[in-house]
Amino acid sequence: MKGKSRAVGIIGTGSYTPPRVLTNFDLEKMVDTSDEWIRTRTGIVERRIAEPDVPTSRLALLSAQQALESAQVEAGQLDLIIVATVTPDMFFPCTASLLQHELGAGYAAGFDMLVGCTGFVYGCAVAREMIGVGRYEHALIIGAETLSKIADWEDRNTCVLFGDAAGAAILGPVEDGRGILTYSLGNDGTNADALKIPAGGSLMPTSEETVAKRLHYLTMNGPEVFKFAVRAMAQSSLEVVERAGLSMSDVDLVIPHQANLRIIDAAAKRLNLPYERFVRNLESYGNTSAASIPLALDEEVRGGRIKSGDHVLLSSFGAGLSWGSMLVRW
Ligand code: UT7
């Protein structure tokens, strides 16, 4: 079923990171780890941590306001708000509803997207279709996380990896031939256990026992996710480039999910692309899950490193295990 769809692109970006910095040396005092291990195994040097009384919606709001300003779109012009997050303020209402009110976004439709680190790419794909068919004009897509609230600060396997941040994008109609050219989304639930919060849902409601066993914190099989990540990012990146009728050498910039420098390195090798074409900012922020791609994208846009006509490839993976790549002509 194929109808005529208008071109939809990213017309503004924004981001926010909390001011508090937690370095690898700070972590040495908290768990049995070392700056050397974290740097060499992940590439992370420091990360930002939100204060205990700052919820995800606060980070999301500040990034959204910046994105609206850069797109020169008023909050009242928004038709749709999608918040990609695994750390919503609460199970429900969704974070998008809170933001609709805080931004003064009319009666914009909104929902949260719970696809782990891949959520921002999923959100952009959904909004692209809704705007593409002419149903909506402007959508706000946010990736926002306070992973510090679900990290187990006694587990060195995970707590050293994550940080808090938000990144936002405004999507709207653009001239033909530009914008989001195509995307590839997928899921492989056979490995769903590799990355999860075991308790707190309907399968294992929170109880004194789940809390005592620390099952309300994030757990991860790192090496399993690592292997999947390299494969999924490479495959889905190739897929979108082929679908757009281009080749990898046409890609000017890749914005990969910022989880581990070694994952980015391995993906670059598989795609036979120079390492310099891959954006890396995880040294400063760690893995910020759904916020990682929009945060990196905003830094590149503001740094003037994306030029009109550039082909920008966004590529992510995460809980599910899920993947999502998207090719944009700026
Ligand atoms: O956004 C999606 C979610 N996450 C990811 O993308 C993460 C993907 N995975 C990874 O990035 C890597 O697998 C990790 C960074 C998590 C781990 O790196 P690895 O090279 O796969 O190490 P490993 O899990 O095989 O562990 C190696 C050793 C273990 O010690 P033994 O059993 O060999 O003695 C760990 O206990 O490193 C130990 N280790 C640590 N040592 C010092 C694990 N965490 C730490 C730590 N400090 N923080």
XYZ file of C-alpha atoms and ligand atoms in Angstrom:
378
model
C 0.000 0.000 0.000
C 1.924 3.021 -1.214
C 0.504 6.548 -1.228
C 2.205 9.801 -2.131
C 4.104 11.023 0.921
C 5.626 14.487 1.298
C 9.235 14.953 2.403
C 9.766 15.286 6.171
C 12.957 16.416 7.852
C 14.588 17.562 11.067
C 14.103 21.328 11.125
C 15.504 22.087 14.580
C 17.467 20.416 17.372
C 18.204 20.982 21.051
C 19.807 19.239 23.987
C 20.425 19.493 27.690
C 22.817 17.806 30.093
C 22.762 18.309 33.851
C 25.714 20.298 35.233
C 26.974 17.710 37.742
C 29.945 15.730 36.385
C 30.839 12.262 37.673
C 34.324 11.197 36.581
C 35.879 7.755 36.390
C 38.013 8.789 39.371
C 34.845 9.546 41.356
C 33.614 6.047 40.486
C 36.867 4.509 41.756
C 35.742 5.632 45.215
C 32.280 4.072 44.811
C 32.877 0.602 43.298
C 35.817 -1.721 42.574
C 36.819 -0.166 39.244
C 39.519 2.011 37.720
C 39.734 4.921 35.318
C 42.039 2.740 33.212
C 39.467 -0.113 32.910
C 36.590 2.201 32.030
C 38.610 4.191 29.470
C 40.117 1.193 27.708
C 36.987 -1.032 27.746
C 34.445 1.701 26.884
C 36.076 5.038 26.017
C 34.058 6.835 28.698
C 35.860 9.445 30.826
C 32.994 11.195 32.591
C 29.220 11.441 32.585
C 26.534 13.897 33.755
C 24.224 13.061 36.634
C 20.891 14.737 37.431
C 20.201 15.807 41.003
C 17.886 13.416 42.896
C 14.920 15.812 42.671
C 15.288 16.378 38.906
C 13.042 14.076 36.829
C 13.470 13.099 33.176
C 10.714 15.526 32.121
C 12.830 18.456 33.320
C 15.742 17.498 31.050
C 13.282 16.822 28.243
C 11.628 20.234 28.655
C 14.914 22.150 28.476
C 16.041 20.283 25.344
C 12.603 20.756 23.746
C 12.606 24.521 24.324
C 15.986 24.764 22.589
C 14.772 22.663 19.657
C 11.650 24.804 19.220
C 13.784 27.926 19.212
C 16.189 26.558 16.618
C 13.284 25.439 14.393
C 11.506 28.774 14.932
C 8.370 26.869 15.776
C 6.047 27.906 18.629
C 5.002 25.259 21.160
C 1.395 25.930 20.128
C 2.206 24.772 16.587
C 3.119 21.259 17.745
C 0.677 18.525 16.737
C 2.581 15.581 18.182
C 5.045 14.913 21.010
C 6.924 11.620 21.298
C 9.229 11.042 24.261
C 11.642 8.137 23.903
C 12.701 7.059 27.383
C 13.157 4.086 29.699
C 13.158 6.440 32.693
C 9.780 8.217 32.522
C 8.815 10.345 35.529
C 6.349 7.555 36.354
C 4.668 4.609 34.608
C 1.751 6.802 33.651
C 0.696 9.363 32.652
C 3.251 9.423 29.871
C 6.045 11.985 29.911
C 4.695 13.425 26.647
C 1.497 14.495 28.467
C 3.519 16.288 31.133
C 5.515 18.086 28.450
C 2.450 19.060 26.445
C 1.284 20.968 29.519
C 4.682 22.389 30.513
C 5.460 23.589 26.989
C 1.956 24.943 26.399
C 1.672 22.781 23.291
C -2.059 23.243 22.636
C -3.698 19.833 22.705
C -0.876 18.053 20.887
C -1.159 14.274 20.737
C 1.612 12.538 22.618
C 2.988 9.269 23.874
C 6.168 7.705 25.226
C 8.264 5.330 23.187
C 9.719 2.476 25.242
C 12.306 0.993 22.900
C 15.444 1.559 24.971
C 18.337 3.291 23.281
C 16.655 2.889 19.872
C 13.602 4.919 20.925
C 14.598 8.214 19.319
C 15.038 6.652 15.867
C 11.709 4.811 16.262
C 10.034 8.082 17.283
C 11.386 9.934 14.267
C 10.200 7.139 11.953
C 6.645 7.260 13.340
C 6.479 11.063 13.171
C 7.882 11.054 9.652
C 4.971 8.908 8.496
C 2.319 10.946 10.317
C 3.621 14.207 8.898
C 4.357 12.571 5.544
C 0.714 11.681 4.930
C -0.306 15.237 5.779
C -2.077 14.459 9.052
C 0.297 16.615 11.142
C 2.643 19.546 10.467
C 5.079 19.659 13.379
C 6.268 16.948 15.752
C 8.613 17.133 18.713
C 10.686 13.999 19.237
C 12.724 13.787 22.425
C 15.149 11.211 23.754
C 15.504 11.867 27.478
C 16.914 9.773 30.287
C 17.910 9.908 33.930
C 19.613 6.519 33.899
C 21.328 7.403 37.177
C 17.929 6.668 38.793
C 17.832 3.061 37.544
C 21.556 2.267 37.707
C 22.695 -0.061 40.473
C 25.455 2.001 42.061
C 26.836 -1.163 43.688
C 27.243 -3.019 40.364
C 30.481 -2.109 38.601
C 29.388 -4.015 35.472
C 26.733 -1.424 34.697
C 26.922 1.752 36.798
C 30.104 3.024 35.151
C 28.481 3.031 31.712
C 25.519 5.362 31.950
C 24.737 9.073 32.158
C 21.797 11.496 32.135
C 20.850 13.748 29.197
C 18.147 14.842 26.795
C 18.137 15.621 23.087
C 15.250 16.868 20.981
C 14.324 17.379 17.350
C 11.464 19.146 15.605
C 10.215 17.356 12.507
C 8.290 19.117 9.772
C 7.738 19.199 6.006
C 10.838 20.016 3.923
C 11.501 20.404 0.216
C 11.418 17.273 -1.934
C 14.592 15.187 -1.966
C 15.582 16.253 1.552
C 14.819 15.071 5.072
C 14.397 11.503 6.276
C 14.989 9.435 3.143
C 14.395 6.031 4.676
C 14.762 3.957 7.827
C 15.125 0.387 9.040
C 13.669 -0.728 12.371
C 13.700 -4.155 13.969
C 13.578 -6.284 17.080
C 14.908 -9.660 18.182
C 13.104 -10.622 21.382
C 15.006 -13.897 21.724
C 17.621 -11.843 23.542
C 15.219 -9.712 25.563
C 16.812 -10.834 28.834
C 20.176 -9.339 27.902
C 19.107 -5.848 28.946
C 16.234 -5.165 31.330
C 14.874 -4.071 34.685
C 13.546 -7.365 36.064
C 11.071 -6.032 38.672
C 8.495 -3.296 38.962
C 6.239 -4.370 36.090
C 3.262 -6.735 36.004
C 5.501 -9.797 35.700
C 7.249 -9.116 38.979
C 5.551 -6.295 40.889
C 7.714 -4.354 43.320
C 7.890 -5.975 46.747
C 10.219 -5.829 49.709
C 11.873 -8.930 48.305
C 12.497 -7.478 44.811
C 13.951 -4.346 46.363
C 16.160 -6.365 48.745
C 17.433 -8.348 45.732
C 18.013 -5.084 43.820
C 15.792 -6.287 40.975
C 14.418 -2.785 40.378
C 17.747 -1.774 38.843
C 18.982 -2.228 35.285
C 20.739 -5.529 34.544
C 22.756 -6.317 31.432
C 24.697 -9.075 29.730
C 27.317 -6.715 28.296
C 29.179 -9.057 25.929
C 25.860 -10.341 24.467
C 24.662 -6.787 23.758
C 28.086 -5.913 22.357
C 27.997 -8.685 19.720
C 24.422 -7.868 18.740
C 25.181 -4.142 18.525
C 27.958 -4.427 15.972
C 25.949 -6.795 13.775
C 22.667 -4.836 13.989
C 24.198 -1.406 13.395
C 26.190 -2.597 10.398
C 23.279 -4.496 8.804
C 20.646 -1.814 9.275
C 23.038 0.930 8.126
C 23.728 -0.942 4.906
C 20.017 -1.542 4.449
C 19.000 2.122 4.626
C 21.804 3.243 2.365
C 20.856 0.633 -0.246
C 17.151 1.476 0.051
C 17.979 5.117 -0.665
C 19.840 4.046 -3.806
C 23.172 5.228 -2.376
C 26.404 3.600 -1.272
C 28.214 3.875 2.057
C 30.761 6.247 0.554
C 27.906 8.762 0.017
C 27.406 8.996 3.782
C 29.035 12.166 5.100
C 28.466 11.589 8.791
C 27.366 8.674 10.962
C 25.816 9.371 14.341
C 25.920 6.009 16.107
C 24.440 5.236 19.488
C 27.098 6.196 22.023
C 27.495 3.043 24.117
C 31.094 1.950 23.665
C 33.954 3.235 21.493
C 34.890 -0.351 20.669
C 31.380 -0.955 19.268
C 31.654 2.165 17.092
C 35.134 1.073 15.985
C 33.948 -2.404 15.019
C 30.914 -1.045 13.137
C 33.139 1.403 11.229
C 35.384 -1.481 10.223
C 32.450 -3.623 9.040
C 31.039 -0.730 7.022
C 34.460 0.041 5.610
C 34.106 3.707 6.487
C 36.821 5.960 7.928
C 36.596 6.203 11.701
C 36.541 10.033 11.479
C 33.139 9.926 9.830
C 31.645 8.524 13.071
C 30.565 11.060 15.687
C 31.834 10.249 19.183
C 30.965 12.163 22.336
C 30.621 9.331 24.838
C 33.915 10.329 26.457
C 31.994 13.218 28.038
C 28.543 11.740 28.582
C 28.708 7.935 28.738
C 25.767 5.968 27.406
C 22.645 8.126 27.684
C 20.325 5.579 26.031
C 17.542 7.237 23.999
C 19.185 10.659 24.479
C 22.493 9.655 22.958
C 21.729 10.178 19.248
C 19.749 13.442 19.517
C 22.364 14.850 21.916
C 25.199 14.040 19.497
C 23.137 15.303 16.560
C 22.482 18.622 18.291
C 26.187 19.053 19.082
C 27.072 18.445 15.436
C 24.397 20.845 14.177
C 25.419 23.596 16.606
C 29.099 23.000 15.857
C 28.335 23.678 12.171
C 29.614 20.251 11.139
C 26.503 19.294 9.159
C 26.106 21.126 5.870
C 23.099 21.462 3.602
C 22.892 18.407 1.333
C 24.951 16.151 3.648
C 23.826 12.563 4.069
C 23.639 11.846 7.797
C 23.135 8.296 9.019
C 21.681 7.730 12.517
C 22.184 4.193 13.800
C 21.149 2.696 17.099
C 20.564 -0.519 19.055
C 19.270 -1.280 22.518
C 16.866 -3.124 24.785
C 14.586 -5.553 22.989
C 17.051 -6.248 21.606
C 16.131 -3.623 19.036
C 17.789 -1.708 16.250
C 17.036 1.312 14.131
C 18.890 3.187 11.411
C 17.747 6.243 9.517
C 19.234 8.130 6.594
C 18.694 11.875 6.435
C 19.604 14.295 3.661
C 20.166 17.587 5.442
O 23.009 0.964 25.084
C 22.875 -0.404 25.035
C 23.298 -0.978 26.323
N 24.621 -1.330 26.563
C 25.679 -1.537 25.773
O 25.699 -1.238 24.641
C 26.877 -2.198 26.332
C 27.476 -3.228 25.424
N 28.563 -3.930 26.077
C 29.723 -3.349 26.415
O 29.940 -2.186 26.166
C 30.779 -4.197 27.058
O 30.396 -5.555 26.996
C 31.079 -3.819 28.546
C 31.795 -2.472 28.588
C 29.792 -3.739 29.331
C 31.990 -4.850 29.185
O 33.154 -4.984 28.442
P 33.709 -6.452 28.079
O 34.982 -6.279 27.381
O 32.615 -7.139 27.333
O 34.003 -7.039 29.497
P 33.345 -8.302 30.248
O 31.929 -8.068 30.595
O 33.701 -9.513 29.464
O 34.160 -8.302 31.591
C 35.537 -8.448 31.618
C 36.031 -8.341 33.052
C 35.236 -9.192 34.070
O 36.165 -9.725 34.990
P 36.621 -11.274 34.908
O 35.351 -12.042 35.088
O 37.214 -11.425 33.547
O 37.600 -11.381 36.015
C 34.397 -8.157 34.778
O 34.089 -8.537 36.093
O 35.940 -6.993 33.503
C 35.304 -6.976 34.784
N 34.596 -5.704 34.916
C 35.163 -4.603 35.461
N 36.389 -4.374 35.957
C 36.641 -3.150 36.422
C 33.329 -5.424 34.543
N 33.055 -4.134 34.838
C 34.176 -3.620 35.395
C 34.506 -2.346 35.913
N 35.751 -2.156 36.404
N 33.638 -1.317 35.908
